[in-house]
CSV table of N, CA and C in Angstrom, one decimal:
chain,number,residue,atom,x,y,z
A,1,MET,N,-26.4,-14.8,-28.4
A,1,MET,CA,-25.2,-14.8,-29.0
A,1,MET,C,-24.2,-14.2,-29.2
A,2,LEU,N,-24.6,-13.3,-30.1
A,2,LEU,CA,-23.9,-12.2,-30.4
A,2,LEU,C,-22.9,-11.4,-29.2
A,3,LYS,N,-24.2,-11.2,-28.4
A,3,LYS,CA,-23.4,-10.2,-26.8
A,3,LYS,C,-22.4,-11.3,-26.0
A,4,HIS,N,-22.6,-12.3,-26.1
A,4,HIS,CA,-21.6,-13.3,-25.3
A,4,HIS,C,-20.5,-13.3,-26.1
A,5,ILE,N,-20.4,-13.1,-27.4
A,5,ILE,CA,-19.1,-13.3,-28.5
A,5,ILE,C,-18.3,-12.0,-27.9
A,6,ALA,N,-18.9,-10.7,-28.2
A,6,ALA,CA,-18.7,-9.6,-27.6
A,6,ALA,C,-17.9,-9.3,-26.6
A,7,VAL,N,-19.0,-9.7,-25.5
A,7,VAL,CA,-18.1,-9.6,-23.8
A,7,VAL,C,-17.0,-11.2,-23.7
A,8,GLY,N,-16.6,-11.7,-24.3
A,8,GLY,CA,-15.8,-12.8,-25.0
A,8,GLY,C,-14.6,-12.0,-25.1
A,9,ALA,N,-14.9,-11.3,-26.0
A,9,ALA,CA,-13.7,-10.7,-27.1
A,9,ALA,C,-13.3,-9.3,-25.9
A,10,LEU,N,-14.2,-8.8,-25.3
A,10,LEU,CA,-13.8,-7.7,-24.4
A,10,LEU,C,-13.1,-8.4,-23.2
A,11,VAL,N,-13.5,-9.7,-22.7
A,11,VAL,CA,-12.6,-10.4,-21.7
A,11,VAL,C,-11.1,-10.7,-22.4
A,12,ALA,N,-11.3,-11.3,-23.3
A,12,ALA,CA,-9.9,-11.7,-23.6
A,12,ALA,C,-8.7,-10.4,-24.4
A,13,VAL,N,-9.6,-9.3,-24.5
A,13,VAL,CA,-8.9,-7.9,-24.8
A,13,VAL,C,-8.0,-7.4,-23.6
A,14,ILE,N,-9.1,-7.5,-22.5
A,14,ILE,CA,-8.4,-7.0,-21.0
A,14,ILE,C,-7.8,-7.7,-20.2
A,15,GLY,N,-7.5,-9.3,-20.5
A,15,GLY,CA,-6.9,-10.1,-20.4
A,15,GLY,C,-5.4,-9.9,-20.6
A,16,ALA,N,-5.4,-9.6,-22.0
A,16,ALA,CA,-4.2,-9.2,-22.8
A,16,ALA,C,-3.3,-8.3,-22.1
A,17,ALA,N,-4.2,-7.2,-22.2
A,17,ALA,CA,-3.6,-6.1,-21.7
A,17,ALA,C,-3.1,-5.9,-20.3
A,18,ASN,N,-3.8,-6.4,-19.5
A,18,ASN,CA,-3.2,-7.0,-18.1
A,18,ASN,C,-1.8,-7.7,-18.2
A,19,ALA,N,-1.8,-8.9,-18.9
A,19,ALA,CA,-0.7,-9.6,-19.0
A,19,ALA,C,0.4,-9.0,-19.3
A,20,ALA,N,0.1,-8.0,-20.7
A,20,ALA,CA,1.2,-7.3,-21.1
A,20,ALA,C,1.9,-5.7,-20.3
A,21,ALA,N,0.8,-5.8,-19.3
A,21,ALA,CA,1.0,-4.8,-17.8
A,21,ALA,C,2.1,-5.4,-17.1
A,22,SER,N,1.9,-6.7,-17.0
A,22,SER,CA,2.7,-7.1,-15.9
A,22,SER,C,3.8,-7.7,-16.6
A,23,GLU,N,4.5,-7.9,-17.2
A,23,GLU,CA,5.6,-8.4,-18.1
A,23,GLU,C,6.8,-7.6,-18.1
A,24,CYS,N,6.9,-6.8,-16.9
A,24,CYS,CA,8.2,-6.2,-16.1
A,24,CYS,C,9.3,-7.4,-16.1
A,25,LEU,N,10.2,-6.7,-16.2
A,25,LEU,CA,11.6,-7.6,-15.6
A,25,LEU,C,11.7,-7.9,-14.1
A,26,PRO,N,12.5,-8.9,-13.9
A,26,PRO,CA,12.4,-9.4,-12.1
A,26,PRO,C,13.8,-8.2,-11.7
A,27,ALA,N,13.5,-8.2,-10.4
A,27,ALA,CA,14.6,-7.0,-10.0
A,27,ALA,C,15.7,-7.4,-10.3
A,28,ASP,N,16.0,-8.7,-10.4
A,28,ASP,CA,17.7,-9.2,-10.5
A,28,ASP,C,18.0,-9.5,-12.0
A,29,ALA,N,17.4,-8.7,-13.1
A,29,ALA,CA,17.9,-9.2,-14.1
A,29,ALA,C,19.0,-8.6,-14.7
A,30,VAL,N,19.6,-9.2,-15.9
A,30,VAL,CA,20.7,-8.9,-16.4
A,30,VAL,C,19.8,-7.4,-17.5
A,31,ILE,N,20.5,-6.3,-17.3
A,31,ILE,CA,20.0,-5.2,-18.1
A,31,ILE,C,21.3,-4.6,-18.9
A,32,SER,N,21.2,-4.4,-20.0
A,32,SER,CA,21.9,-4.0,-21.2
A,32,SER,C,21.8,-2.2,-21.4
A,33,GLY,N,22.6,-1.2,-21.6
A,33,GLY,CA,22.3,0.3,-21.7
A,33,GLY,C,23.4,0.7,-21.5
A,34,GLU,N,23.6,2.1,-22.1
A,34,GLU,CA,24.4,2.5,-22.6
A,34,GLU,C,25.2,3.7,-21.3
A,35,VAL,N,26.5,3.2,-20.8
A,35,VAL,CA,26.9,4.2,-19.6
A,35,VAL,C,27.0,5.6,-20.1
A,36,ARG,N,26.6,6.1,-19.1
A,36,ARG,CA,26.9,7.6,-19.0
A,36,ARG,C,27.5,7.9,-17.4
A,37,VAL,N,28.2,9.0,-17.1
A,37,VAL,CA,28.3,9.6,-15.8
A,37,VAL,C,27.4,10.7,-15.6
A,38,VAL,N,26.8,10.7,-14.4
A,38,VAL,CA,25.5,11.7,-14.3
A,38,VAL,C,25.9,12.3,-13.0
A,39,GLU,N,26.1,13.8,-13.3
A,39,GLU,CA,26.3,14.7,-12.0
A,39,GLU,C,25.3,15.4,-11.3
A,40,GLY,N,25.0,15.6,-10.3
A,40,GLY,CA,24.1,16.4,-9.6
A,40,GLY,C,24.4,16.8,-8.3
A,41,ARG,N,23.3,17.7,-7.6
A,41,ARG,CA,24.0,18.0,-6.2
A,41,ARG,C,22.6,17.5,-5.4
A,42,HIS,N,23.4,17.2,-3.7
A,42,HIS,CA,22.5,16.7,-2.9
A,42,HIS,C,21.9,18.1,-2.4
A,43,PRO,N,20.7,17.8,-2.0
A,43,PRO,CA,20.3,19.2,-1.0
A,43,PRO,C,21.0,19.6,0.2
A,44,ASN,N,21.9,18.8,0.8
A,44,ASN,CA,23.0,19.4,1.5
A,44,ASN,C,24.3,20.3,0.7
A,45,GLY,N,24.2,20.2,-0.2
A,45,GLY,CA,25.1,21.0,-1.2
A,45,GLY,C,26.4,20.1,-1.7
A,46,GLN,N,26.5,19.2,-1.4
A,46,GLN,CA,27.6,18.1,-2.1
A,46,GLN,C,27.1,18.0,-3.3
A,47,SER,N,28.5,17.9,-4.4
A,47,SER,CA,28.1,17.6,-5.4
A,47,SER,C,27.9,15.6,-5.6
A,48,LEU,N,27.2,15.3,-6.5
A,48,LEU,CA,27.0,13.7,-6.8
A,48,LEU,C,27.7,13.3,-8.2
A,49,LYS,N,28.0,12.3,-8.1
A,49,LYS,CA,28.4,11.7,-9.5
A,49,LYS,C,28.4,10.2,-9.5
A,50,GLY,N,27.4,9.9,-10.7
A,50,GLY,CA,27.4,8.3,-10.2
A,50,GLY,C,27.1,7.7,-11.8
A,51,VAL,N,27.7,6.3,-12.0
A,51,VAL,CA,27.6,5.8,-13.3
A,51,VAL,C,26.0,5.4,-13.2
A,52,VAL,N,25.4,5.6,-14.7
A,52,VAL,CA,24.5,5.5,-14.6
A,52,VAL,C,24.2,4.8,-16.0
A,53,LEU,N,23.3,3.7,-16.3
A,53,LEU,CA,23.0,3.0,-17.7
A,53,LEU,C,21.5,3.6,-18.3
A,54,PHE,N,22.0,4.0,-19.5
A,54,PHE,CA,20.6,4.9,-20.1
A,54,PHE,C,20.0,3.7,-21.3
A,55,LEU,N,18.8,3.5,-21.0
A,55,LEU,CA,17.9,2.3,-21.8
A,55,LEU,C,16.9,3.0,-22.7
A,56,PRO,N,16.6,2.1,-23.9
A,56,PRO,CA,15.5,2.2,-24.5
A,56,PRO,C,14.4,2.6,-24.1
A,57,PRO,N,13.3,3.4,-24.4
A,57,PRO,CA,12.0,3.5,-23.9
A,57,PRO,C,11.2,2.3,-24.0
A,58,GLY,N,10.3,2.0,-22.8
A,58,GLY,CA,9.6,0.7,-22.6
A,58,GLY,C,9.7,0.1,-22.0
A,59,GLN,N,11.0,-0.3,-21.3
A,59,GLN,CA,10.8,-1.3,-20.1
A,59,GLN,C,10.4,-0.9,-18.9
A,60,CYS,N,10.3,-1.9,-18.1
A,60,CYS,CA,10.1,-1.9,-16.6
A,60,CYS,C,10.5,-3.1,-15.7
A,61,VAL,N,10.6,-2.5,-14.7
A,61,VAL,CA,11.0,-3.5,-13.4
A,61,VAL,C,10.2,-3.9,-12.1
A,62,THR,N,10.0,-4.8,-12.0
A,62,THR,CA,9.1,-5.1,-11.0
A,62,THR,C,10.0,-5.2,-9.6
A,63,VAL,N,9.9,-4.2,-8.7
A,63,VAL,CA,10.9,-4.3,-7.5
A,63,VAL,C,10.1,-4.3,-5.9
A,64,ASP,N,10.7,-4.9,-5.1
A,64,ASP,CA,9.9,-4.7,-3.6
A,64,ASP,C,9.8,-3.0,-3.3
A,65,GLY,N,8.5,-2.9,-3.1
A,65,GLY,CA,8.5,-1.3,-3.0
A,65,GLY,C,9.1,-0.4,-1.6
A,66,LEU,N,9.2,0.6,-1.3
A,66,LEU,CA,9.7,1.2,-0.2
A,66,LEU,C,8.1,0.7,1.1
A,67,ASN,N,7.3,0.3,0.6
A,67,ASN,CA,6.0,0.3,1.7
A,67,ASN,C,6.3,-1.3,1.8
A,68,GLY,N,7.2,-1.8,1.3
A,68,GLY,CA,6.6,-3.6,1.1
A,68,GLY,C,6.1,-4.2,0.1
A,69,ASP,N,5.5,-3.4,-0.5
A,69,ASP,CA,4.3,-3.9,-2.1
A,69,ASP,C,5.4,-4.0,-2.8
A,70,MET,N,5.0,-4.9,-4.2
A,70,MET,CA,5.4,-5.2,-5.3
A,70,MET,C,5.3,-3.5,-6.2
A,71,VAL,N,6.1,-3.1,-7.0
A,71,VAL,CA,6.0,-2.0,-7.4
A,71,VAL,C,7.0,-2.2,-9.2
A,72,ASP,N,5.9,-1.8,-10.1
A,72,ASP,CA,6.5,-1.7,-11.5
A,72,ASP,C,7.2,-0.1,-11.6
A,73,LEU,N,8.2,-0.2,-12.1
A,73,LEU,CA,8.9,0.9,-12.3
A,73,LEU,C,9.5,1.3,-13.6
A,74,PRO,N,9.4,2.6,-14.2
A,74,PRO,CA,9.8,2.7,-15.6
A,74,PRO,C,11.6,2.6,-15.7
A,75,LEU,N,12.0,1.5,-16.5
A,75,LEU,CA,13.5,1.6,-16.6
A,75,LEU,C,14.0,2.8,-17.7
A,76,ARG,N,14.1,3.9,-17.2
A,76,ARG,CA,14.7,4.9,-18.3
A,76,ARG,C,15.9,5.0,-18.2
A,77,ASP,N,16.9,4.8,-16.8
A,77,ASP,CA,18.2,5.2,-16.0
A,77,ASP,C,18.0,4.4,-14.9
A,78,ILE,N,19.8,3.8,-15.0
A,78,ILE,CA,19.7,2.9,-13.7
A,78,ILE,C,20.7,3.2,-13.2
A,79,HIS,N,20.7,3.8,-11.6
A,79,HIS,CA,22.1,4.3,-11.2
A,79,HIS,C,22.6,2.7,-10.7
A,80,LEU,N,23.8,2.7,-11.0
A,80,LEU,CA,24.5,1.5,-10.5
A,80,LEU,C,25.2,2.0,-9.3
A,81,ALA,N,25.0,0.9,-8.3
A,81,ALA,CA,25.8,1.3,-6.9
A,81,ALA,C,26.2,-0.1,-6.9
A,82,PHE,N,27.9,0.3,-7.2
A,82,PHE,CA,28.7,-0.8,-6.8
A,82,PHE,C,29.2,-1.1,-5.3
A,83,SER,N,29.1,-2.3,-4.8
A,83,SER,CA,29.2,-2.4,-3.2
A,83,SER,C,30.6,-2.0,-3.0
A,84,ASP,N,31.8,-1.9,-3.9
A,84,ASP,CA,32.9,-1.2,-3.4
A,84,ASP,C,33.2,-0.3,-4.2
A,85,GLY,N,32.1,0.8,-4.1
A,85,GLY,CA,32.4,2.1,-5.1
A,85,GLY,C,32.5,1.8,-6.6
A,86,ALA,N,32.6,2.7,-7.5
A,86,ALA,CA,32.7,2.2,-9.2
A,86,ALA,C,34.1,1.7,-9.5
A,87,PRO,N,34.1,1.0,-10.5
A,87,PRO,CA,35.4,0.1,-10.5
A,87,PRO,C,36.1,0.9,-11.2
A,88,SER,N,37.6,1.3,-11.2
A,88,SER,CA,38.3,1.9,-11.4
A,88,SER,C,38.6,2.2,-12.9
A,89,GLY,N,38.0,1.2,-13.8
A,89,GLY,CA,38.0,1.1,-15.5
A,89,GLY,C,37.0,1.8,-15.6
A,90,TYR,N,35.9,2.3,-14.8
A,90,TYR,CA,34.3,2.8,-15.3
A,90,TYR,C,34.8,3.8,-16.3
A,91,ALA,N,35.9,4.5,-16.5
A,91,ALA,CA,35.8,5.7,-17.4
A,91,ALA,C,35.6,5.2,-18.8
A,92,ASP,N,36.2,4.3,-18.9
A,92,ASP,CA,36.5,3.4,-20.1
A,92,ASP,C,34.9,2.7,-21.0
A,93,TRP,N,33.8,2.6,-20.1
A,93,TRP,CA,33.1,2.3,-20.5
A,93,TRP,C,31.9,3.5,-20.5
A,94,ILE,N,32.0,4.6,-20.4
A,94,ILE,CA,31.4,5.8,-21.2
A,94,ILE,C,31.1,5.8,-22.4
A,95,GLY,N,29.7,5.8,-22.9
A,95,GLY,CA,29.5,5.7,-24.3
A,95,GLY,C,28.9,4.3,-24.7
A,96,GLU,N,29.9,3.4,-24.1
A,96,GLU,CA,29.5,2.0,-24.4
A,96,GLU,C,28.3,1.4,-24.1
A,97,ILE,N,28.0,0.3,-24.7
A,97,ILE,CA,26.6,-0.6,-24.5
A,97,ILE,C,27.3,-1.8,-23.6
A,98,ILE,N,26.8,-1.8,-22.1
A,98,ILE,CA,27.3,-2.9,-21.5
A,98,ILE,C,25.9,-3.5,-20.6
A,99,SER,N,26.2,-5.0,-19.7
A,99,SER,CA,25.4,-5.3,-19.2
A,99,SER,C,25.9,-5.6,-17.7
A,100,ALA,N,24.8,-5.1,-17.2
A,100,ALA,CA,25.1,-5.4,-15.5
A,100,ALA,C,23.7,-6.0,-14.7
A,101,THR,N,24.2,-6.7,-13.9
A,101,THR,CA,23.0,-7.3,-12.7
A,101,THR,C,23.3,-6.9,-11.7
A,102,GLY,N,22.1,-6.8,-10.6
A,102,GLY,CA,22.3,-6.5,-9.3
A,102,GLY,C,21.0,-6.8,-8.6
A,103,GLU,N,20.3,-6.1,-7.6
A,103,GLU,CA,19.3,-5.8,-7.1
A,103,GLU,C,19.0,-4.7,-7.0
A,104,MET,N,18.0,-4.8,-8.2
A,104,MET,CA,17.0,-3.1,-8.4
A,104,MET,C,16.0,-2.9,-7.4
A,105,GLY,N,15.9,-1.4,-6.9
A,105,GLY,CA,14.9,-1.1,-6.2
A,105,GLY,C,14.5,0.1,-6.7
A,106,GLU,N,13.7,0.8,-5.6
A,106,GLU,CA,13.3,2.5,-5.9
A,106,GLU,C,14.5,3.3,-5.5
A,107,PRO,N,14.4,4.2,-6.2
A,107,PRO,CA,15.6,5.0,-5.6
A,107,PRO,C,14.8,6.0,-4.2
A,108,HIS,N,15.9,6.0,-2.9
A,108,HIS,CA,14.7,6.3,-2.1
A,108,HIS,C,16.0,7.3,-1.2
A,109,THR,N,16.9,8.0,-1.2
A,109,THR,CA,17.7,8.9,-0.7
A,109,THR,C,18.0,9.9,-2.0
A,110,ALA,N,18.3,11.0,-1.5
A,110,ALA,CA,19.0,12.2,-2.8
A,110,ALA,C,20.1,12.1,-2.9
A,111,TRP,N,20.6,10.7,-2.6
A,111,TRP,CA,22.1,10.3,-3.3
A,111,TRP,C,21.7,9.6,-4.4
A,112,HIS,N,20.6,9.2,-4.9
A,112,HIS,CA,20.5,8.0,-5.8
A,112,HIS,C,20.0,8.9,-7.3
A,113,LEU,N,20.6,8.5,-8.3
A,113,LEU,CA,20.8,9.3,-9.5
A,113,LEU,C,20.2,8.3,-10.5
A,114,GLY,N,18.6,8.2,-10.7
A,114,GLY,CA,18.3,7.4,-11.6
A,114,GLY,C,16.6,7.2,-11.3
A,115,SER,N,16.0,6.6,-12.3
A,115,SER,CA,14.5,6.0,-12.3
A,115,SER,C,14.5,4.8,-11.3
A,116,VAL,N,15.7,4.1,-11.3
A,116,VAL,CA,15.7,2.7,-10.5
A,116,VAL,C,17.4,2.8,-10.1
A,117,VAL,N,17.7,2.0,-9.0
A,117,VAL,CA,18.9,2.0,-8.4
A,117,VAL,C,19.2,0.3,-8.4
A,118,MET,N,20.5,0.2,-9.1
A,118,MET,CA,20.7,-1.3,-9.1
A,118,MET,C,21.9,-1.4,-8.0
A,119,PHE,N,21.4,-1.9,-6.8
A,119,PHE,CA,22.1,-2.2,-5.5
A,119,PHE,C,23.3,-3.4,-6.0
A,120,ASP,N,24.3,-3.1,-5.4
A,120,ASP,CA,25.4,-4.5,-5.7
A,120,ASP,C,25.6,-4.5,-7.2
A,121,ALA,N,25.7,-3.9,-8.0
A,121,ALA,CA,25.9,-3.7,-9.4
A,121,ALA,C,27.3,-4.7,-9.7
A,122,LYS,N,26.9,-5.8,-10.6
A,122,LYS,CA,28.0,-6.4,-11.4
A,122,LYS,C,28.0,-6.0,-12.6
A,123,ILE,N,28.9,-5.9,-13.5
A,123,ILE,CA,29.2,-5.9,-14.8
A,123,ILE,C,29.6,-7.3,-15.1
A,124,VAL,N,28.6,-7.7,-16.4
A,124,VAL,CA,28.5,-9.0,-16.8
A,124,VAL,C,29.0,-9.1,-18.2
A,125,ASN,N,29.6,-8.1,-18.8
A,125,ASN,CA,30.1,-8.2,-19.9
A,125,ASN,C,31.0,-7.1,-19.9
């Protein structure tokens, strides 16, 4: 009897851990973070500059992976890729906490600056 209780408790702990591990945000979630401008250099030598949201640790997002599978990515910093280029007033946001939404995905080119890219990003506040 005690063995069955121990096994049941172990199954409950494993189930809770799996549930916690799968609680990543969806790819179209509204995300809030601190705005910073990040600069870098592309391998071809061109300089890069992008608007990036920096987030508190411990969050993740589930996205369609590059190989067609679902991938959980840590959310540390999100490169905001606006469909029409960065809005003209983005410099006013630097250091501010803003919320944005779009379709998040894996960074897949040397032009992407972040652990995640938010395509077609829109500011919601």
